[in-house]
Amino acid sequence: MFVPCDRGGGSAAPDFKGFTLLMPAVSVGNVGQLAIDLVISTLDMTKVGYFYTDCLVPMVGNNPYATAEENSTELSINAEVYSLPSKKLVVLQIRSPFIKNKYRPFCETLLSWVKSIKCARVVLLSSSHAYQRDDEQLLGTPLRYLLTPDLEKAVGGHMKELNWKEMERVAAYPGISGTDKILHIPGGGITKLLFTESCSEGIQLAVLLKFCSEGDNIPDAFVLVNYLNEWLQLIKSEVNPSSQWKIPSSWRLLFGNGLPPALF
Amino acid sequence: MATFFGEVVVAPSRAGLDEEEEAREETPEDREIRREIEKKSSLCSFGREIDVLWSWRSGGCAEEPLVCSRFIVAIGRNAAAFLSSFILDSVCWEVVGVVKLWNEWCKTSSTTNVLPTDSFCLFYRLISDPTVLLCQCSCYVAEDQQFQWLEKVFGSMQKKGLQVTILSTCPVADYKTQESTLTLVSPFLRALKTKEFQEQVCCPLLEQPNIVRDLPAA
């Protein structure tokens, strides 16, 4: 599934052993994907390869993180991998929706790739429908986290220090007491599937998600990426952290073209 | 989300979420039923399988791949019509292949005698240079069939030294630009190219945030 970029000079396939893999879920508001765009753009990460997969809708365009004429002509497709060895960070960006019935095959292939590259842990950025929150979730922070049991042992204590809130489990049959509590992430795309599969495969995976609705999700992306930064410390956050993230050039015209002057 | 009339509707998501997929926990019984339906539908003409039929192949799989130096693919009715009007003729080009597929939007058959208004996907070869191949694809290839199309068509070709040109059209209204599309002079050309393509491109490259999707992207 993973195809390394040909960087010339006969370079070997990149080594991600011990790295943190950061990736988005294609979820409500595309918040995870927007947050990943901010990470790649700010840290000026280098593309090291892509996923050749039939699970995502095809798309292609020119470099979405272009800063000048010279670097604007590199082709970019729907699932690409970027890396920053100095921070032991490898990032997967997903740019299109899943094709029907392809959630499970993608998760399975992804997790077997994760095991083969021997990365230390996986962090999944996601979101969930804000209108599905219960009364308690309406109050307080809209941010939640989840850890697989293997990662809980390693960083569970750190989450408590950060005062983070774990995603609540809900009754399988709301209104009927005494039923099992299950994980329910409406609008989260592959989040729940990837989390449950990682739990059973012994993979160290963390989910960071935000409750949100469709609309202008740029502020949601900033909130989520700052949340991530509290833990991973990708950029310095002493001063106003939001101003440190660099918006990529591809975010231009998110809400349509300019208006025809004849309108006025 | 509540509308003006007070009814609650589910807001469509840009993330293209399929809630049904998330909620559906497949039991082994469900899986078996689904497998049977898929098997049955691939036998009758309403399956999602694509068939690529080449004229030089008698159906065996152990045949040599087609040696191809240039492959021009026209996707969509406009691009297909462009090739019909300016390039194709029955003297210089011969039909060498056809794609048979079905989806909710269109159905193609294995006939090569088509009208411009039909949905079809045909392959032509230049008689004077049989390594030059041309494809007219005026039918819509669904999302879940695009990868299949790609693998089956390119799987039949030897890809070393192959130059591929894809022709396609998009509505001007979809073009993202600072000014309004009302004032844009259309039609206009834009291109995307891989870094291996070293020749001069005849028009500007596609600016961000514009993208290409579906079969041309695949």
Short mmCIF file of C-alpha atoms in Angstrom, two decimals:
data_model
loop_
_atom_site.label_atom_id
_atom_site.label_comp_id
_atom_site.label_asym_id
_atom_site.label_seq_id
_atom_site.Cartn_x
_atom_site.Cartn_y
_atom_site.Cartn_z
CA MET A 1 0.00 0.00 0.00
CA PHE A 2 2.80 2.45 0.86
CA VAL A 3 4.84 3.61 -2.13
CA PRO A 4 7.96 5.61 -1.23
CA CYS A 5 8.83 8.72 -3.25
CA ASP A 6 11.80 8.46 -5.49
CA ARG A 7 14.12 11.08 -4.05
CA GLY A 8 16.95 10.06 -6.37
CA GLY A 9 20.44 8.91 -5.43
CA GLY A 10 19.18 5.38 -4.85
CA SER A 11 17.81 6.26 -1.41
CA ALA A 12 16.30 3.36 0.52
CA ALA A 13 12.71 3.27 1.75
CA PRO A 14 12.28 5.64 4.71
CA ASP A 15 12.65 4.24 8.23
CA PHE A 16 9.84 5.06 10.67
CA LYS A 17 10.89 2.83 13.54
CA GLY A 18 9.97 4.46 16.86
CA PHE A 19 8.21 7.38 15.16
CA THR A 20 4.80 8.78 16.07
CA LEU A 21 2.31 8.35 13.22
CA LEU A 22 -0.18 11.20 13.07
CA MET A 23 -3.22 10.79 10.85
CA PRO A 24 -6.78 12.14 10.39
CA ALA A 25 -10.11 10.41 10.25
CA VAL A 26 -12.34 11.68 7.45
CA SER A 27 -15.00 12.96 9.84
CA VAL A 28 -17.60 15.68 10.33
CA GLY A 29 -16.27 19.09 9.30
CA ASN A 30 -13.06 17.46 8.02
CA VAL A 31 -11.50 18.83 11.22
CA GLY A 32 -8.84 16.12 11.54
CA GLN A 33 -7.72 16.67 7.96
CA LEU A 34 -7.58 20.46 8.39
CA ALA A 35 -5.54 20.03 11.57
CA ILE A 36 -3.11 17.73 9.74
CA ASP A 37 -2.79 20.35 6.98
CA LEU A 38 -1.72 22.86 9.65
CA VAL A 39 0.87 20.46 11.07
CA ILE A 40 2.39 19.65 7.66
CA SER A 41 2.38 23.27 6.55
CA THR A 42 3.82 24.73 9.78
CA LEU A 43 6.55 22.12 10.26
CA ASP A 44 7.38 22.26 6.53
CA MET A 45 7.35 18.48 6.35
CA THR A 46 8.80 16.57 3.40
CA LYS A 47 6.67 14.19 1.38
CA VAL A 48 8.16 10.70 1.56
CA GLY A 49 5.54 8.62 -0.19
CA TYR A 50 1.89 7.90 -0.82
CA PHE A 51 -0.69 5.15 -0.40
CA TYR A 52 -1.77 3.30 -3.54
CA THR A 53 -5.27 2.32 -2.48
CA ASP A 54 -8.68 1.66 -4.01
CA CYS A 55 -10.45 2.64 -0.79
CA LEU A 56 -10.51 6.41 -1.35
CA VAL A 57 -12.12 8.52 -4.09
CA PRO A 58 -9.34 9.51 -6.52
CA MET A 59 -8.25 13.14 -6.72
CA VAL A 60 -5.15 15.01 -7.81
CA GLY A 61 -3.96 18.58 -7.77
CA ASN A 62 -0.79 20.61 -7.49
CA ASN A 63 1.15 21.10 -4.26
CA PRO A 64 -1.28 22.31 -1.56
CA TYR A 65 1.53 23.60 0.66
CA ALA A 66 3.22 25.67 -2.04
CA THR A 67 4.88 28.82 -0.83
CA ALA A 68 6.37 30.03 -4.11
CA GLU A 69 6.21 29.48 -7.86
CA GLU A 70 9.09 26.97 -7.74
CA ASN A 71 7.50 24.49 -5.35
CA SER A 72 3.95 24.77 -6.63
CA THR A 73 4.09 22.17 -9.36
CA GLU A 74 4.52 18.93 -7.44
CA LEU A 75 1.50 16.67 -7.90
CA SER A 76 -0.46 15.71 -4.83
CA ILE A 77 -2.99 12.89 -4.47
CA ASN A 78 -5.55 11.60 -2.01
CA ALA A 79 -3.36 9.80 0.56
CA GLU A 80 0.20 10.98 1.15
CA VAL A 81 2.85 10.45 3.79
CA TYR A 82 5.11 13.21 5.13
CA SER A 83 7.93 12.97 7.63
CA LEU A 84 10.04 15.04 10.00
CA PRO A 85 12.83 12.85 11.37
CA SER A 86 14.03 15.55 13.81
CA LYS A 87 10.78 15.20 15.75
CA LYS A 88 10.38 11.48 14.97
CA LEU A 89 7.09 12.33 13.34
CA VAL A 90 5.45 10.74 10.32
CA VAL A 91 2.13 12.11 9.08
CA LEU A 92 -0.47 10.57 6.80
CA GLN A 93 -2.86 13.02 5.12
CA ILE A 94 -6.11 11.76 3.60
CA ARG A 95 -7.77 14.12 1.15
CA SER A 96 -10.91 12.39 -0.10
CA PRO A 97 -13.87 10.42 1.24
CA PHE A 98 -13.95 6.64 1.54
CA ILE A 99 -15.62 4.57 -1.12
CA LYS A 100 -18.65 2.64 0.11
CA ASN A 101 -17.80 -0.62 1.93
CA LYS A 102 -14.09 0.21 2.01
CA TYR A 103 -13.73 1.29 5.68
CA ARG A 104 -12.77 -2.16 6.91
CA PRO A 105 -10.30 -3.07 4.12
CA PHE A 106 -8.57 0.27 4.58
CA CYS A 107 -8.30 -0.11 8.36
CA GLU A 108 -6.92 -3.62 8.01
CA THR A 109 -4.31 -2.61 5.43
CA LEU A 110 -3.38 0.49 7.42
CA LEU A 111 -2.88 -1.41 10.67
CA SER A 112 -0.73 -4.05 8.99
CA TRP A 113 1.40 -1.22 7.54
CA VAL A 114 1.61 0.36 11.01
CA LYS A 115 2.89 -2.93 12.41
CA SER A 116 5.38 -3.38 9.58
CA ILE A 117 6.97 0.07 10.00
CA LYS A 118 7.25 -0.47 13.78
CA CYS A 119 6.21 3.04 14.72
CA ALA A 120 5.94 3.70 18.45
CA ARG A 121 2.35 4.94 18.49
CA VAL A 122 -0.47 6.26 16.30
CA VAL A 123 -2.40 9.46 16.99
CA LEU A 124 -5.72 9.82 15.18
CA LEU A 125 -7.32 13.27 14.88
CA SER A 126 -11.07 13.13 14.52
CA SER A 127 -14.39 14.82 15.24
CA SER A 128 -17.94 13.90 16.14
CA HIS A 129 -21.35 15.44 15.55
CA ALA A 130 -21.96 18.18 18.12
CA TYR A 131 -25.73 17.73 17.94
CA GLN A 132 -25.45 14.17 19.25
CA ARG A 133 -23.99 15.21 22.60
CA ASP A 134 -25.93 14.36 25.73
CA ASP A 135 -26.72 16.90 28.47
CA GLU A 136 -23.43 16.43 30.29
CA GLN A 137 -21.33 16.68 27.17
CA LEU A 138 -22.94 20.01 26.28
CA LEU A 139 -21.13 21.58 29.24
CA GLY A 140 -17.40 22.05 29.46
CA THR A 141 -14.74 21.27 26.91
CA PRO A 142 -15.71 19.91 23.47
CA LEU A 143 -12.43 18.00 23.28
CA ARG A 144 -12.06 14.33 24.12
CA TYR A 145 -9.39 11.62 24.00
CA LEU A 146 -9.27 7.85 23.85
CA LEU A 147 -6.34 5.51 24.44
CA THR A 148 -5.94 1.85 23.59
CA PRO A 149 -4.98 -0.25 26.64
CA ASP A 150 -1.35 -0.53 25.48
CA LEU A 151 -0.98 3.25 25.23
CA GLU A 152 -2.96 3.82 28.43
CA LYS A 153 -0.15 2.16 30.35
CA ALA A 154 2.40 4.48 28.78
CA VAL A 155 0.69 7.88 28.80
CA GLY A 156 -2.55 7.53 30.76
CA GLY A 157 -1.03 9.38 33.71
CA HIS A 158 0.11 12.28 31.51
CA MET A 159 -3.47 12.76 30.22
CA LYS A 160 -4.68 13.06 33.83
CA GLU A 161 -2.02 15.71 34.49
CA LEU A 162 -3.16 17.63 31.42
CA ASN A 163 -6.68 17.45 32.81
CA TRP A 164 -8.02 15.94 29.62
CA LYS A 165 -11.46 14.39 29.43
CA GLU A 166 -11.87 10.83 28.21
CA MET A 167 -14.61 10.12 25.67
CA GLU A 168 -17.66 8.83 27.54
CA ARG A 169 -19.24 5.56 26.71
CA VAL A 170 -23.00 5.57 26.18
CA ALA A 171 -25.69 3.01 26.86
CA ALA A 172 -26.19 0.63 23.98
CA TYR A 173 -29.94 1.17 24.23
CA PRO A 174 -30.55 4.72 25.48
CA GLY A 175 -33.43 5.03 27.91
CA ILE A 176 -33.15 1.43 29.08
CA SER A 177 -31.11 1.17 32.25
CA GLY A 178 -28.75 -1.66 32.99
CA THR A 179 -27.52 -2.13 29.42
CA ASP A 180 -23.88 -2.28 28.38
CA LYS A 181 -21.95 0.90 27.75
CA ILE A 182 -20.46 1.16 24.30
CA LEU A 183 -18.30 3.57 22.38
CA HIS A 184 -20.33 5.73 19.99
CA ILE A 185 -18.64 8.28 17.76
CA PRO A 186 -21.28 9.57 15.31
CA GLY A 187 -19.76 11.35 12.35
CA GLY A 188 -16.31 10.01 13.17
CA GLY A 189 -15.79 8.01 9.99
CA ILE A 190 -13.28 5.21 10.58
CA THR A 191 -12.46 6.39 14.14
CA LYS A 192 -14.41 3.77 16.06
CA LEU A 193 -13.39 0.92 13.75
CA LEU A 194 -9.71 1.86 13.85
CA PHE A 195 -9.83 2.24 17.64
CA THR A 196 -11.51 -1.11 18.30
CA GLU A 197 -9.23 -2.91 15.83
CA SER A 198 -6.15 -1.32 17.44
CA CYS A 199 -7.33 -2.43 20.89
CA SER A 200 -7.61 -6.03 19.75
CA GLU A 201 -4.30 -5.94 17.82
CA GLY A 202 -2.32 -4.46 20.70
CA ILE A 203 -1.44 -1.26 18.85
CA GLN A 204 -0.67 1.92 20.80
CA LEU A 205 -3.28 4.29 19.40
CA ALA A 206 -4.68 7.55 20.73
CA VAL A 207 -7.76 9.34 19.40
CA LEU A 208 -8.10 13.08 19.87
CA LEU A 209 -11.47 14.40 18.85
CA LYS A 210 -13.59 17.52 18.94
CA PHE A 211 -17.37 17.86 18.92
CA CYS A 212 -18.33 20.09 16.01
CA SER A 213 -20.79 20.74 13.20
CA GLU A 214 -20.37 21.35 9.48
CA GLY A 215 -19.60 24.95 8.60
CA ASP A 216 -16.45 27.01 8.75
CA ASN A 217 -14.31 24.43 10.54
CA ILE A 218 -11.06 26.37 10.48
CA PRO A 219 -11.43 27.49 14.13
CA ASP A 220 -12.21 23.84 15.07
CA ALA A 221 -9.01 22.75 13.34
CA PHE A 222 -7.00 25.30 15.34
CA VAL A 223 -8.57 24.14 18.61
CA LEU A 224 -7.82 20.49 17.79
CA VAL A 225 -4.24 21.11 16.71
CA ASN A 226 -3.56 23.16 19.88
CA TYR A 227 -5.03 20.28 21.91
CA LEU A 228 -2.61 17.92 20.14
CA ASN A 229 0.22 20.33 20.82
CA GLU A 230 -0.45 20.28 24.58
CA TRP A 231 0.64 16.65 24.47
CA LEU A 232 3.14 16.30 21.61
CA GLN A 233 4.68 19.80 21.88
CA LEU A 234 5.24 20.12 18.13
CA ILE A 235 5.57 23.89 18.32
CA LYS A 236 6.33 26.27 21.20
CA SER A 237 3.12 27.28 22.88
CA GLU A 238 4.12 29.93 25.41
CA VAL A 239 2.84 32.81 23.33
CA ASN A 240 -0.52 32.68 21.60
CA PRO A 241 -0.29 29.20 20.03
CA SER A 242 -2.87 29.85 17.28
CA SER A 243 -0.70 32.45 15.64
CA GLN A 244 2.17 29.99 15.30
CA TRP A 245 0.37 27.66 12.89
CA LYS A 246 0.84 28.39 9.20
CA ILE A 247 -2.23 28.19 7.00
CA PRO A 248 -1.46 26.38 3.72
CA SER A 249 -2.05 28.15 0.41
CA SER A 250 -4.67 25.56 -0.60
CA TRP A 251 -7.08 26.91 2.03
CA ARG A 252 -7.76 29.93 -0.15
CA LEU A 253 -11.27 30.27 -1.55
CA LEU A 254 -12.76 27.62 0.75
CA PHE A 255 -16.11 29.30 0.46
CA GLY A 256 -16.25 30.13 -3.22
CA ASN A 257 -14.93 32.58 -5.74
CA GLY A 258 -14.95 36.32 -5.78
CA LEU A 259 -18.25 38.04 -6.51
CA PRO A 260 -19.16 39.44 -9.92
CA PRO A 261 -19.00 43.25 -9.73
CA ALA A 262 -22.24 43.48 -11.71
CA LEU A 263 -24.04 42.14 -8.64
CA PHE A 264 -23.84 45.52 -6.91
CA MET B 1 -30.14 20.81 12.19
CA ALA B 2 -33.58 22.43 12.26
CA THR B 3 -34.98 24.14 9.18
CA PHE B 4 -37.35 27.12 9.03
CA PHE B 5 -40.35 24.85 9.16
CA GLY B 6 -39.18 23.24 12.37
CA GLU B 7 -38.43 19.79 11.09
CA VAL B 8 -35.04 18.33 11.93
CA VAL B 9 -32.92 17.20 9.01
CA VAL B 10 -29.51 15.59 8.99
CA ALA B 11 -26.98 18.02 7.58
CA PRO B 12 -25.00 16.53 4.70
CA SER B 13 -21.32 16.28 5.56
CA ARG B 14 -18.45 17.43 3.32
CA ALA B 15 -16.58 14.45 4.69
CA GLY B 16 -18.93 12.23 2.69
CA LEU B 17 -19.78 10.18 5.74
CA ASP B 18 -21.75 7.02 5.29
CA GLU B 19 -23.45 6.65 8.66
CA GLU B 20 -24.95 3.37 7.60
CA GLU B 21 -21.52 1.86 7.34
CA GLU B 22 -20.64 2.84 10.86
CA ALA B 23 -23.85 1.60 12.42
CA ARG B 24 -23.93 -1.69 10.58
CA GLU B 25 -22.15 -4.42 12.53
CA GLU B 26 -22.04 -7.36 10.16
CA THR B 27 -22.90 -10.76 11.56
CA PRO B 28 -21.42 -13.81 9.84
CA GLU B 29 -24.87 -14.41 8.35
CA ASP B 30 -24.96 -10.90 6.83
CA ARG B 31 -21.50 -11.43 5.38
CA GLU B 32 -22.55 -14.68 3.75
CA ILE B 33 -25.68 -13.09 2.26
CA ARG B 34 -23.66 -10.16 0.92
CA ARG B 35 -21.10 -12.51 -0.65
CA GLU B 36 -23.85 -14.48 -2.38
CA ILE B 37 -25.44 -11.31 -3.76
CA GLU B 38 -22.09 -10.09 -5.05
CA LYS B 39 -21.41 -13.45 -6.69
CA LYS B 40 -24.83 -13.47 -8.32
CA SER B 41 -24.63 -9.88 -9.51
CA SER B 42 -21.25 -10.42 -11.14
CA LEU B 43 -22.79 -13.18 -13.25
CA CYS B 44 -25.70 -11.15 -14.57
CA SER B 45 -25.24 -7.80 -16.29
CA PHE B 46 -25.95 -5.74 -13.18
CA GLY B 47 -22.63 -6.38 -11.39
CA ARG B 48 -19.96 -3.76 -10.64
CA GLU B 49 -17.26 -5.74 -12.46
CA ILE B 50 -15.69 -4.10 -15.47
CA ASP B 51 -14.74 -6.15 -18.53
CA VAL B 52 -12.02 -4.89 -20.87
CA LEU B 53 -12.19 -6.75 -24.18
CA TRP B 54 -9.25 -6.45 -26.55
CA SER B 55 -9.52 -7.50 -30.19
CA TRP B 56 -6.19 -9.31 -30.30
CA ARG B 57 -6.90 -11.37 -27.21
CA SER B 58 -8.79 -14.60 -27.44
CA GLY B 59 -9.45 -14.59 -23.72
CA GLY B 60 -6.27 -16.18 -22.44
CA CYS B 61 -4.41 -14.51 -19.61
CA ALA B 62 -0.92 -15.48 -20.59
CA GLU B 63 -0.75 -13.06 -23.49
CA GLU B 64 1.99 -10.52 -23.93
CA PRO B 65 1.18 -7.00 -22.74
CA LEU B 66 0.51 -4.44 -25.45
CA VAL B 67 3.57 -2.41 -26.36
CA CYS B 68 2.44 1.17 -26.11
CA SER B 69 4.47 4.36 -26.53
CA ARG B 70 1.67 6.95 -26.37
CA PHE B 71 -1.75 6.59 -24.81
CA ILE B 72 -4.31 9.37 -25.17
CA VAL B 73 -7.41 9.08 -22.99
CA ALA B 74 -10.44 11.30 -23.54
CA ILE B 75 -12.81 11.21 -20.59
CA GLY B 76 -16.30 12.65 -20.79
CA ARG B 77 -18.52 13.55 -23.71
CA ASN B 78 -16.75 16.80 -24.63
CA ALA B 79 -13.28 15.28 -24.75
CA ALA B 80 -14.60 12.22 -26.65
CA ALA B 81 -16.32 14.52 -29.16
CA PHE B 82 -13.07 16.48 -29.60
CA LEU B 83 -11.28 13.28 -30.61
CA SER B 84 -14.13 12.26 -32.91
CA SER B 85 -14.12 15.65 -34.64
CA PHE B 86 -10.42 16.30 -35.02
CA ILE B 87 -8.44 13.08 -34.68
CA LEU B 88 -10.36 9.89 -35.32
CA ASP B 89 -11.29 8.56 -38.72
CA SER B 90 -11.82 5.09 -40.10
CA VAL B 91 -8.81 5.29 -42.42
CA CYS B 92 -6.00 5.84 -39.93
CA TRP B 93 -7.47 4.33 -36.77
CA GLU B 94 -8.87 0.88 -35.96
CA VAL B 95 -10.92 -0.20 -32.96
CA VAL B 96 -8.94 -2.58 -30.77
CA GLY B 97 -10.83 -2.70 -27.52
CA VAL B 98 -14.00 -1.94 -25.61
CA VAL B 99 -14.95 -1.64 -21.92
CA LYS B 100 -18.16 -3.24 -20.79
CA LEU B 101 -19.58 -1.89 -17.54
CA TRP B 102 -22.74 -1.05 -15.69
CA ASN B 103 -23.50 1.43 -12.91
CA GLU B 104 -26.47 3.52 -11.79
CA TRP B 105 -25.67 6.21 -14.33
CA CYS B 106 -24.92 4.31 -17.49
CA LYS B 107 -24.42 1.00 -19.16
CA THR B 108 -22.02 0.21 -21.99
CA SER B 109 -22.02 -2.82 -24.21
CA SER B 110 -19.42 -4.67 -26.19
CA THR B 111 -20.57 -3.24 -29.52
CA THR B 112 -18.09 -1.02 -31.32
CA ASN B 113 -20.63 0.53 -33.63
CA VAL B 114 -21.69 3.45 -31.47
CA LEU B 115 -23.52 6.72 -31.90
CA PRO B 116 -22.10 9.93 -30.40
CA THR B 117 -25.04 10.06 -28.00
CA ASP B 118 -24.39 6.57 -26.62
CA SER B 119 -22.36 5.84 -23.50
CA PHE B 120 -19.28 3.95 -24.56
CA CYS B 121 -15.62 3.34 -23.83
CA LEU B 122 -13.60 2.35 -26.89
CA PHE B 123 -9.91 1.91 -27.64
CA TYR B 124 -8.36 2.76 -31.02
CA ARG B 125 -4.92 2.06 -32.44
CA LEU B 126 -3.09 4.10 -35.09
CA ILE B 127 -2.67 1.77 -38.05
CA SER B 128 0.59 3.37 -39.19
CA ASP B 129 2.09 3.16 -35.68
CA PRO B 130 0.41 0.44 -33.59
CA THR B 131 2.08 1.64 -30.40
CA VAL B 132 -0.12 4.73 -30.36
CA LEU B 133 -3.33 4.04 -28.52
CA LEU B 134 -6.36 6.23 -28.00
CA CYS B 135 -9.33 5.83 -25.65
CA GLN B 136 -12.71 7.54 -25.87
CA CYS B 137 -14.59 7.15 -22.61
CA SER B 138 -17.91 8.96 -22.74
CA CYS B 139 -19.55 6.81 -20.07
CA TYR B 140 -19.38 7.62 -16.38
CA VAL B 141 -17.13 5.25 -14.45
CA ALA B 142 -18.41 5.07 -10.85
CA GLU B 143 -16.13 5.69 -7.85
CA ASP B 144 -15.87 2.04 -6.94
CA GLN B 145 -15.10 1.07 -10.55
CA GLN B 146 -12.38 3.63 -11.26
CA PHE B 147 -9.58 1.65 -9.67
CA GLN B 148 -10.71 -1.48 -11.50
CA TRP B 149 -10.75 0.39 -14.82
CA LEU B 150 -7.24 1.61 -14.17
CA GLU B 151 -5.82 -1.77 -13.23
CA LYS B 152 -7.48 -3.64 -16.10
CA VAL B 153 -6.60 -1.13 -18.81
CA PHE B 154 -3.04 -0.35 -17.73
CA GLY B 155 -2.52 -3.95 -16.69
CA SER B 156 -2.71 -4.93 -20.35
CA MET B 157 0.08 -2.52 -21.31
CA GLN B 158 3.79 -2.49 -21.07
CA LYS B 159 4.42 0.77 -19.22
CA LYS B 160 8.12 1.46 -19.82
CA GLY B 161 8.62 4.62 -21.83
CA LEU B 162 4.87 5.16 -22.00
CA GLN B 163 3.56 8.71 -22.30
CA VAL B 164 -0.02 9.20 -21.19
CA THR B 165 -2.13 12.23 -22.05
CA ILE B 166 -5.52 12.66 -20.40
CA LEU B 167 -8.12 14.98 -21.89
CA SER B 168 -11.08 16.02 -19.81
CA THR B 169 -13.47 18.91 -19.18
CA CYS B 170 -14.91 20.55 -16.07
CA PRO B 171 -17.59 23.21 -15.67
CA VAL B 172 -16.25 26.77 -15.37
CA ALA B 173 -18.46 27.23 -12.31
CA ASP B 174 -16.27 24.70 -10.47
CA TYR B 175 -13.09 26.71 -11.11
CA LYS B 176 -11.88 28.45 -7.96
CA THR B 177 -10.38 31.84 -8.52
CA GLN B 178 -10.12 35.20 -6.78
CA GLU B 179 -12.31 36.93 -9.36
CA SER B 180 -15.80 35.81 -10.28
CA THR B 181 -16.13 33.11 -12.94
CA LEU B 182 -18.65 35.36 -14.71
CA THR B 183 -15.84 37.55 -16.01
CA LEU B 184 -13.56 34.68 -16.99
CA VAL B 185 -13.05 34.13 -20.70
CA SER B 186 -13.95 30.50 -21.26
CA PRO B 187 -13.23 27.90 -22.45
CA PHE B 188 -9.67 27.86 -21.18
CA LEU B 189 -7.06 25.16 -20.65
CA ARG B 190 -5.20 24.05 -17.57
CA ALA B 191 -2.81 21.17 -17.08
CA LEU B 192 -1.36 18.87 -14.46
CA LYS B 193 1.81 16.96 -15.14
CA THR B 194 4.08 14.51 -13.37
CA LYS B 195 7.70 15.47 -12.85
CA GLU B 196 8.74 12.78 -15.34
CA PHE B 197 7.01 14.76 -18.12
CA GLN B 198 9.78 16.96 -19.42
CA GLU B 199 8.20 18.40 -22.56
CA GLN B 200 6.70 21.86 -22.82
CA VAL B 201 3.08 22.08 -21.67
CA CYS B 202 0.86 24.13 -23.96
CA CYS B 203 -1.04 25.93 -21.20
CA PRO B 204 -0.65 27.10 -17.57
CA LEU B 205 -0.64 24.54 -14.78
CA LEU B 206 -3.72 24.10 -12.61
CA GLU B 207 -3.53 26.48 -9.67
CA GLN B 208 -4.43 25.50 -6.12
CA PRO B 209 -7.05 25.19 -4.66
CA ASN B 210 -8.42 23.57 -7.81
CA ILE B 211 -8.33 19.79 -8.03
CA VAL B 212 -9.25 17.05 -10.47
CA ARG B 213 -11.35 14.11 -9.40
CA ASP B 214 -12.88 10.82 -10.63
CA LEU B 215 -11.40 8.86 -13.54
CA PRO B 216 -9.06 11.58 -14.83
CA ALA B 217 -7.58 11.78 -11.32
CA ALA B 218 -7.31 8.02 -10.99
#
